Tab-separated table of C-alpha atoms and ligand atoms in Angstrom:
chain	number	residue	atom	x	y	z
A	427	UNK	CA	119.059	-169.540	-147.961
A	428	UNK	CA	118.516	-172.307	-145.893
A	429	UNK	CA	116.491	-176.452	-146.499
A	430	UNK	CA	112.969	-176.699	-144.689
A	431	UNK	CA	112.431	-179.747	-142.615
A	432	UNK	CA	111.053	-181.619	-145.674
A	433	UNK	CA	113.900	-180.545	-148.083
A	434	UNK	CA	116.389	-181.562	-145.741
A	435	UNK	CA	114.497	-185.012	-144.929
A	436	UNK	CA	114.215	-186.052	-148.400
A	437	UNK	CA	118.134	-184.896	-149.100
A	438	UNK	CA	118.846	-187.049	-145.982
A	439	UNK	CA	116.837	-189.911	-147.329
A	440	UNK	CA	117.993	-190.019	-150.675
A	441	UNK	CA	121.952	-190.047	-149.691
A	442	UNK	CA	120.581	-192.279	-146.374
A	443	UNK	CA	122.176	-196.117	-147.847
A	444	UNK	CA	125.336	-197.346	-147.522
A	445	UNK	CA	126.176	-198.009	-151.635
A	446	UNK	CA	124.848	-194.207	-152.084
A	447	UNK	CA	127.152	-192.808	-149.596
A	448	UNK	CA	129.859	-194.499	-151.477
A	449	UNK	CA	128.745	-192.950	-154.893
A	450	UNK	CA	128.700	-189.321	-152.758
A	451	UNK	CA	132.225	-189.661	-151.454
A	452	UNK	CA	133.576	-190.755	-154.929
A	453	UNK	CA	132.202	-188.037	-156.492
A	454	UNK	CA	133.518	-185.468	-154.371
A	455	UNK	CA	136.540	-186.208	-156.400
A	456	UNK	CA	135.870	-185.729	-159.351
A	457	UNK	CA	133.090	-186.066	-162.114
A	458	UNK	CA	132.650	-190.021	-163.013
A	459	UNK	CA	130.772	-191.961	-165.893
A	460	UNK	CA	128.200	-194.753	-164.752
A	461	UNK	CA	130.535	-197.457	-165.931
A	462	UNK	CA	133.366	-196.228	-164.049
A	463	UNK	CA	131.256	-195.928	-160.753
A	464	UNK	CA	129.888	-199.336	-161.602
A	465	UNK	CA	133.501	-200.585	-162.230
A	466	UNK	CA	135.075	-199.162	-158.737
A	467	UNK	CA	132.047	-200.016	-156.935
A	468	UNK	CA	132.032	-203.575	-158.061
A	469	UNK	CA	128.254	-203.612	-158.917
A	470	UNK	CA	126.069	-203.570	-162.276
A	471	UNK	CA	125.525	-200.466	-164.001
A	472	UNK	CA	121.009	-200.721	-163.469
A	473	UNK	CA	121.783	-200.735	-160.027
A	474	UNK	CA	124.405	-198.023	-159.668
A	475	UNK	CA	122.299	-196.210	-162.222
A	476	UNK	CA	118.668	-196.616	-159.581
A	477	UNK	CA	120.922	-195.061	-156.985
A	478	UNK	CA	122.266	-191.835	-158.877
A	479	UNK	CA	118.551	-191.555	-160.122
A	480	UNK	CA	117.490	-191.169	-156.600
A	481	UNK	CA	119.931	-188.579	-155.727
A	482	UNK	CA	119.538	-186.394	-159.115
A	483	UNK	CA	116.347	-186.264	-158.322
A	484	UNK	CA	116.448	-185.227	-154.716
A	485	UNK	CA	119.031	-182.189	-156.188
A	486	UNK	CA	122.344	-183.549	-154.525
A	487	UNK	CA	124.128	-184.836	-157.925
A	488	UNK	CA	124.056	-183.585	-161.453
A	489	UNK	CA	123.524	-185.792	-164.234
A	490	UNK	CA	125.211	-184.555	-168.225
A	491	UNK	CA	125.093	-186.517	-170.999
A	492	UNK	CA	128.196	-186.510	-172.790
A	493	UNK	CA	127.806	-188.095	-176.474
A	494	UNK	CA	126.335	-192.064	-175.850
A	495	UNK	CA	128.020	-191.627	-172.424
A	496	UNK	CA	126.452	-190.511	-169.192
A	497	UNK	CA	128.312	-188.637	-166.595
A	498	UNK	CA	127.465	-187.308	-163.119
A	499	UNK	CA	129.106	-185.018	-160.195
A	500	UNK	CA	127.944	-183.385	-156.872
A	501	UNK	CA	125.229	-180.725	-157.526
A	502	UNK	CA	126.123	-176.927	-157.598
A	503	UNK	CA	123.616	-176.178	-155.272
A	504	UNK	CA	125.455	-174.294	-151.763
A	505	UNK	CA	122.826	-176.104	-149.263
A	506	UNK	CA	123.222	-179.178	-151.085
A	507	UNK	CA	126.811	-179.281	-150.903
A	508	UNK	CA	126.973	-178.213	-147.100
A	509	UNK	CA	124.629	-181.170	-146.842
A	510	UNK	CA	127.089	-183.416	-148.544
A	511	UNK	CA	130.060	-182.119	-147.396
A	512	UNK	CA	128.582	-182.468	-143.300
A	513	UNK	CA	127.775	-186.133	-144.101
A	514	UNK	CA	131.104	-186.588	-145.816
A	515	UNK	CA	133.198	-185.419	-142.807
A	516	UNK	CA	132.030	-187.842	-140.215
A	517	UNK	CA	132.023	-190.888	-142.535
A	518	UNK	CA	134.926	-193.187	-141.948
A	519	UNK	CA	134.189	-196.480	-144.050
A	520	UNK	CA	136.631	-198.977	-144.910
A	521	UNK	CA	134.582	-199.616	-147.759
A	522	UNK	CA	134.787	-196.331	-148.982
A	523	UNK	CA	138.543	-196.243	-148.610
A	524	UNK	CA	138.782	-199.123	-150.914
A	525	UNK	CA	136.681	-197.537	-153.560
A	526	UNK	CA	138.701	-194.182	-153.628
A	527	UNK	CA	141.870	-196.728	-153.536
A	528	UNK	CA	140.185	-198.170	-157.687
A	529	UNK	CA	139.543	-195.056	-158.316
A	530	UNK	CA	142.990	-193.844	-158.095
A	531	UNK	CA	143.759	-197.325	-160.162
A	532	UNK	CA	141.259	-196.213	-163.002
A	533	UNK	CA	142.310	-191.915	-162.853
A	534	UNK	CA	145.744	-193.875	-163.220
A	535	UNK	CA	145.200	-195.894	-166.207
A	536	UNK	CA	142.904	-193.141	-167.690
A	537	UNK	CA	146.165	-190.879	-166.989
A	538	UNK	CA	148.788	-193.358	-168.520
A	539	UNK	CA	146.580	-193.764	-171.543
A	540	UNK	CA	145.844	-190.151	-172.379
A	541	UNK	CA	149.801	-189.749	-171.448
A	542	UNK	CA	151.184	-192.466	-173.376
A	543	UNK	CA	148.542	-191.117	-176.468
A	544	UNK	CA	150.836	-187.665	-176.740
A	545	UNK	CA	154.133	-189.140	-176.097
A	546	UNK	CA	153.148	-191.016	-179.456
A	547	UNK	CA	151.480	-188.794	-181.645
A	548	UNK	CA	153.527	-185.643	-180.099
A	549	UNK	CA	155.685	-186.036	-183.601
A	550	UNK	CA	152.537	-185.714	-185.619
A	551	UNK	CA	150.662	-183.574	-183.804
A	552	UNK	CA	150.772	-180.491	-186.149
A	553	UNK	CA	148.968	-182.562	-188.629
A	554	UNK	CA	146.210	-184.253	-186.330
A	555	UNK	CA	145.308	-181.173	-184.824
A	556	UNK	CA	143.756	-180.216	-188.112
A	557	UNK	CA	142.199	-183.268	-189.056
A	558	UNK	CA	138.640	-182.011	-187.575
A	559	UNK	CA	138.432	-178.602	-187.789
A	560	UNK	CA	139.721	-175.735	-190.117
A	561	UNK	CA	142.645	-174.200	-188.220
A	562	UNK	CA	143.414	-171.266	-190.285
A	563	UNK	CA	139.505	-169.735	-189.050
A	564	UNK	CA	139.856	-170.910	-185.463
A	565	UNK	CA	143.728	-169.094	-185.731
A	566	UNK	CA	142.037	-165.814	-187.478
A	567	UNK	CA	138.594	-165.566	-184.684
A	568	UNK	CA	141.153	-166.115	-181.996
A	569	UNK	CA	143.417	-163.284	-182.655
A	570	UNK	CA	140.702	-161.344	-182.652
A	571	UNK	CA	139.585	-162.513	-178.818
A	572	UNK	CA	142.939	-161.998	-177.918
A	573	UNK	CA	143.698	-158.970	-178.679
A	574	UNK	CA	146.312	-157.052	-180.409
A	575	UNK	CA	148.818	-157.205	-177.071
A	576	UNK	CA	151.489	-156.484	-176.435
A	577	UNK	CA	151.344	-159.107	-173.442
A	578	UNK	CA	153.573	-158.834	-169.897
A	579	UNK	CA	153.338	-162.702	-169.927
A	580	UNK	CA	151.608	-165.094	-171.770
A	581	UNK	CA	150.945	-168.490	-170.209
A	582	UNK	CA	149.487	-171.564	-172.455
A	583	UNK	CA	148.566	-174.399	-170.664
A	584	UNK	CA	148.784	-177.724	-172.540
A	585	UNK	CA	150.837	-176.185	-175.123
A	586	UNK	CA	151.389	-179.266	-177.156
A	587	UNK	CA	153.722	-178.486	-180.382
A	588	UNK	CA	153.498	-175.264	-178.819
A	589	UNK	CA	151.829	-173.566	-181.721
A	590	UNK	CA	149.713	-171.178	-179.505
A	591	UNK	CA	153.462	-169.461	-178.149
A	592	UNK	CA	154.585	-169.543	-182.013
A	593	UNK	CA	151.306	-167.455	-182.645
A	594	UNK	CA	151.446	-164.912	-179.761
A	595	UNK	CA	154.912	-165.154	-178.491
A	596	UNK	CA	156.071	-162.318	-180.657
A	597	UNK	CA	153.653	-160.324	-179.163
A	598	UNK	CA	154.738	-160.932	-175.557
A	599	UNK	CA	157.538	-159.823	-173.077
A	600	UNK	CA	157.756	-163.488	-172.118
A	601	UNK	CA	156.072	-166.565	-172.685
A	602	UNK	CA	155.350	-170.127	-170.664
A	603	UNK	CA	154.215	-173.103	-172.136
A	604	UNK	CA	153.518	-175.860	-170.018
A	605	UNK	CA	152.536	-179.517	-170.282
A	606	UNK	CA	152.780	-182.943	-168.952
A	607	UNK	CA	154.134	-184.727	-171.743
A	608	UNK	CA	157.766	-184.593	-172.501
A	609	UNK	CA	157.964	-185.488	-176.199
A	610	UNK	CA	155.855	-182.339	-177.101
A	611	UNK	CA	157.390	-180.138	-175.055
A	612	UNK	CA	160.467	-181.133	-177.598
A	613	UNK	CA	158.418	-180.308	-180.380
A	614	UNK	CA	157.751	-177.309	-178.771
A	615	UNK	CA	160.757	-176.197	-178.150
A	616	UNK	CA	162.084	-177.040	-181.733
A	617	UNK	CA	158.984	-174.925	-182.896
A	618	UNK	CA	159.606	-171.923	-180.404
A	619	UNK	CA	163.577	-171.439	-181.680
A	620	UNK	CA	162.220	-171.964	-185.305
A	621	UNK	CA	160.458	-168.933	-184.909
A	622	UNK	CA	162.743	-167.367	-183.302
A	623	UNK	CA	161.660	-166.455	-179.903
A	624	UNK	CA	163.823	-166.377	-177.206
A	625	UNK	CA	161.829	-165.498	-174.253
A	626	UNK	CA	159.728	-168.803	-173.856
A	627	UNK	CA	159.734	-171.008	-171.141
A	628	UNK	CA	159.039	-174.486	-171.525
A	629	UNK	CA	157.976	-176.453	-168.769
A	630	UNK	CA	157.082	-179.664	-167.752
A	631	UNK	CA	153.820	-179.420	-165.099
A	632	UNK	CA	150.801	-180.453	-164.509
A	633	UNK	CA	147.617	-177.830	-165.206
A	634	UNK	CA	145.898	-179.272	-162.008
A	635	UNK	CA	149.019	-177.517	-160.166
A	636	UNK	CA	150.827	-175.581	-162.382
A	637	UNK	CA	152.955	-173.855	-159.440
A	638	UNK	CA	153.104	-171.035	-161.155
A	639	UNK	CA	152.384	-167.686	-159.204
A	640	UNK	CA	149.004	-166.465	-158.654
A	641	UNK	CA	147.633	-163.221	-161.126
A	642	UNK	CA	151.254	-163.483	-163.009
A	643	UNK	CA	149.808	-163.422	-166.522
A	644	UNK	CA	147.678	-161.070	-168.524
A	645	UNK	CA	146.904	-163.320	-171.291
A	646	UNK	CA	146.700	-166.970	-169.984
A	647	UNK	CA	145.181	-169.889	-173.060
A	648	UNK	CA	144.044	-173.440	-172.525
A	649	UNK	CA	143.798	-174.283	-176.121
A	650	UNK	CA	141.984	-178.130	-176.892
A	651	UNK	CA	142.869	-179.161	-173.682
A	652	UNK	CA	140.097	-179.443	-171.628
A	653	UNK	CA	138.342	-182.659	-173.229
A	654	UNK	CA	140.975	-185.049	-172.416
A	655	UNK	CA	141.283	-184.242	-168.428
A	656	UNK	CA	138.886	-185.950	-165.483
A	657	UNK	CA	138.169	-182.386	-163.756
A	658	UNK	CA	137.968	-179.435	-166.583
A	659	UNK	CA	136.570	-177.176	-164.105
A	660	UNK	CA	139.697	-177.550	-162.116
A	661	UNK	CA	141.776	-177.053	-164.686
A	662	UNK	CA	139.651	-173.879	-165.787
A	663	UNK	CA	139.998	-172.902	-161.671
A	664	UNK	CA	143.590	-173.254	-161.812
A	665	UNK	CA	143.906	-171.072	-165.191
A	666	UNK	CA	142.106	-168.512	-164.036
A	667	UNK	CA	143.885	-168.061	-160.690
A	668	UNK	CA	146.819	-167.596	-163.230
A	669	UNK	CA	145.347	-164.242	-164.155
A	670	UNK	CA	145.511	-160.427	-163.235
A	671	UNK	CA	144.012	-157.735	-162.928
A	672	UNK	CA	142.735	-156.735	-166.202
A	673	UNK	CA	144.009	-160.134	-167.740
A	674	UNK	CA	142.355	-162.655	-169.431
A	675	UNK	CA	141.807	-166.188	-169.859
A	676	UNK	CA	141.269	-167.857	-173.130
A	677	UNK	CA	139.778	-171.122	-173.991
A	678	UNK	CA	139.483	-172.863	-176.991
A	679	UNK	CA	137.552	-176.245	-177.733
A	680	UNK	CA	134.588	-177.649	-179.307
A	681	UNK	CA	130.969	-177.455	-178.772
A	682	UNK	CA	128.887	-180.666	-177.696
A	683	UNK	CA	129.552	-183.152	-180.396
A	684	UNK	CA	128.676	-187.082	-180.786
A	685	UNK	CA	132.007	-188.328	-182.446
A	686	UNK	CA	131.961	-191.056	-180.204
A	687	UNK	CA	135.214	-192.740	-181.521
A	688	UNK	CA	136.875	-189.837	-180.345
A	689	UNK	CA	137.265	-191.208	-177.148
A	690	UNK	CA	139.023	-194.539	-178.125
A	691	UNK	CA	141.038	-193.156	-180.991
A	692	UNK	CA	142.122	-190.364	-179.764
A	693	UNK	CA	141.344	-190.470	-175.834
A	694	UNK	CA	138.604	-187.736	-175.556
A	695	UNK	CA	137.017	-187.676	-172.184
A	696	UNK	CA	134.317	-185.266	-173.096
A	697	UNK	CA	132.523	-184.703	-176.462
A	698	UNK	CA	132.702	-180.915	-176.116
A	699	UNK	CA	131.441	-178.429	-173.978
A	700	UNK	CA	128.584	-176.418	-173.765
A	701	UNK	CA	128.585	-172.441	-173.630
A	702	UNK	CA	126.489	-172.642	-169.978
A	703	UNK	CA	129.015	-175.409	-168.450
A	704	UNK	CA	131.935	-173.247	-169.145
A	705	UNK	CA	130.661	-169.774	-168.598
A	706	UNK	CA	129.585	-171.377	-164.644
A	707	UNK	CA	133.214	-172.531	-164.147
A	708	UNK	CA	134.606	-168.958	-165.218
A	709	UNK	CA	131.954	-167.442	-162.970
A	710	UNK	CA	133.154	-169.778	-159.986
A	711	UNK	CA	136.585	-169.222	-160.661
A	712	UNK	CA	135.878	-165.163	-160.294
A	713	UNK	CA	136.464	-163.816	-163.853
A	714	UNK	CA	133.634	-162.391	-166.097
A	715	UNK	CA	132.491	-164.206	-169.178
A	716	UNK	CA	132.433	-162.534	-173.003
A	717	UNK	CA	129.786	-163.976	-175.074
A	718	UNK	CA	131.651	-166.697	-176.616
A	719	UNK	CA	132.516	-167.187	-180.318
A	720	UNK	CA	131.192	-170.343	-181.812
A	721	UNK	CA	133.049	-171.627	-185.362
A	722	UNK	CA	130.767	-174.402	-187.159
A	723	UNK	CA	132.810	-176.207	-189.536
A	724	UNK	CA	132.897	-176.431	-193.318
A	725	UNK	CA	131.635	-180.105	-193.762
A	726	UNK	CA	131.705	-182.666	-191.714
A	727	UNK	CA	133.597	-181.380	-188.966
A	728	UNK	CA	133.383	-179.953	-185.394
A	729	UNK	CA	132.183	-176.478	-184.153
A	730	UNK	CA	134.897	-175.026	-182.278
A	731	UNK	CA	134.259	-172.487	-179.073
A	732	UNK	CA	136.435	-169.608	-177.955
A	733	UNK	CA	135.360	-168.299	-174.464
A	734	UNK	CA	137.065	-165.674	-172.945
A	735	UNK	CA	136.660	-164.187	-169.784
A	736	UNK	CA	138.486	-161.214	-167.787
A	737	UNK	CA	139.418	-160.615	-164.399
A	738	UNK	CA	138.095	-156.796	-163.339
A	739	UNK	CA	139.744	-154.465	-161.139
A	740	UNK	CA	137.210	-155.387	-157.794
A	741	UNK	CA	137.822	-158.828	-158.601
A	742	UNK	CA	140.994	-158.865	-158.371
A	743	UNK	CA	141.352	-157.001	-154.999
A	744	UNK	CA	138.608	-159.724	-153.956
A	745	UNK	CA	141.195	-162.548	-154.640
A	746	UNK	CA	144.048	-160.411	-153.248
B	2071	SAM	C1	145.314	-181.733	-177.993
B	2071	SAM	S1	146.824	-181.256	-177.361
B	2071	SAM	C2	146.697	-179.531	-177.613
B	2071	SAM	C3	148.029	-178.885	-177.669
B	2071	SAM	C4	147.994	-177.397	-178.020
B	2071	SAM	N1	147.331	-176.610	-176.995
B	2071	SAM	C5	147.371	-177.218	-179.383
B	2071	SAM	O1	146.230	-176.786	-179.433
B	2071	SAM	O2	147.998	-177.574	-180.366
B	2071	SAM	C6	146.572	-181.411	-175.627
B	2071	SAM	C7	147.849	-181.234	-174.844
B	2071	SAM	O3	147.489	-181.212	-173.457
B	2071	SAM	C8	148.490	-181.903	-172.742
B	2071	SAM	N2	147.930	-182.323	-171.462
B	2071	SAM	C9	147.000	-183.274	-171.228
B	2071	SAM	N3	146.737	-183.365	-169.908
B	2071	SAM	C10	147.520	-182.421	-169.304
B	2071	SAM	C11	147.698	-182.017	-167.965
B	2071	SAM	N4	147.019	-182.604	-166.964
B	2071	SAM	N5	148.572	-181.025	-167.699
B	2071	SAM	C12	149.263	-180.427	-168.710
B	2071	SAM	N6	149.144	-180.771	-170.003
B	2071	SAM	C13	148.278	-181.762	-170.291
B	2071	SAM	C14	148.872	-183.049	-173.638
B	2071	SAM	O4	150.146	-183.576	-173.315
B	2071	SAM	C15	148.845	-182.368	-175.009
B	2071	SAM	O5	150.087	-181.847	-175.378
């Protein structure tokens, strides 16, 4: 499908100023909230706020509310992002090169933050984990969208105190946890050898680029990971890439919610997740959805969603 003259003028007019361009080329990095757009771009949150107005509503940005907060990234849309992406590649702005230079400054403090958060709470981790949700349901409904196994390899992404390899492990030939911070990866590995499982890798990686080989896991999991990174749909990309033929990829985390401290006491980025957001990203990332499993708390808690998705024969030879 292809823009008529009009769509295409009023695309081209709505991206067509210099602080919109700007707010264009810092998205293409990654989703951003108002105030951090306002923040990089040196200008007050209104007037950022009039400009991403004019471009949701022309169809090149999406705009998601995320608890009090509002967030925004490049629209879905093919045309729209050949549009964008044409424009993109024959800007060269020294002004934009300064604003992707703060916004490596704030992804960096956002980074050290949500790092320096698990290096400290990595020795109480098995206790917060629980405080919101009741773990011994979400444990039972995710066996069951796992599957009784036996696994080649299991691969957990973000595996924390590694309590996902403690559950599964046994089940599996071998096992990889990975994740960025170093202190729980000790946990984890005092964990793993209390439960006496010897084939478990532990490494320390990044699930942006986890470097590990493409379709080399039948059972990958990104368990309550996803709402503390910048670019979950990367991270879902990169997990699924992980999986083969006839594997499947397992995510756990919880539903749209407005526990707005979340985000300063415990460094949330986004207050859940809803079933359509993550279902698209599987879709994108070439695995097939399950209907997903939705756990409402007891009380005053958090719903919790388990989607899992599976990588079919013909996609697989697609991604060959
Ligand atoms: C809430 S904990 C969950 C741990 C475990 N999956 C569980 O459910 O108990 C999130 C984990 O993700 C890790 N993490 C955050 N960002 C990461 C990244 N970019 N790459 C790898 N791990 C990351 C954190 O260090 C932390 O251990």
């Amino acid at each position: 499908m292809s823009l008529t003259a009009d769509q295409t003028v009023d695309a081209l007019r709505a991206a067509g100023e210099p602080t919109r361009l700007r707010l264009l080329s810092l998205l293409s990095g990654e989703e951003l909230s108002v105030m951090e757009m306002s923040r990089i771009l040196d200008q007050s949150q209104p007037r950022v706020s009039r400009h991403l107005k004019l471009m949701t509503d022309a169809g090149l940005i999406e705009r998601f509310p995320d608890g009090a907060r509002v967030y925004y990234r490049l629209s879905h849309d093919a045309q729209a992002r050949r549009l964008i992406d044409t424009v993109l590649d024959i800007l060269a702005d020294d002004a934009g090169e300064a604003d992707h230079r703060r916004l490596d400054e704030v992804r960096k403090e956002r980074e050290e933050a949500a790092e320096s958060y698990f290096e400290q709470v990595a020795p109480q981790w098995d206790r917060l984990r629980s405080l919101y949700i009741s773990e011994a349901a979400v444990e039972a409904a995710l066996e069951r969208a796992v599957g009784p196994g036996p696994f080649e390899r299991v691969v957990d992404l973000g595996t924390g105190s590694g309590r996902m390899l403690t559950l599964f492990g046994k089940r599996a030939k071998m096992s990889v946890g990975l994740d960025l911070s170093q202190n729980m990866l000790n946990i984890a590995r005092a964990n793993v050898s209390k439960a006496g499982l010897d084939k478990v890798e532990l490494r320390h990686g990044d699930i942006f680029a986890t470097r590990l080989p493409a379709g080399s896991a039948d059972l990958v999991i990104v368990h309550q990971v996803l709402h503390y990174l910048a670019d979950p749909s990367a991270a879902v990309a990169e997990a699924a890439r992980l999986v083969c033929h006839e594997g499947r990829l397992v995510i756990v985390d919880f539903a749209p919610h407005d526990f707005e401290h979340m985000r300063e006491a415990h460094q949330h980025r986004r207050l859940g997740f809803a079933d359509g957001e993550i279902n698209t990203w599987l879709v994108e990332a070439g695995l097939t959805p399950t209907a997903p499993i939705a756990l409402p708390p007891d009380n005053e808690g958090l719903t919790v969603t388990i989607w899992t998705a599976e990588r079919s024969a013909a996609q697989a030879r697609k991604s060959a």
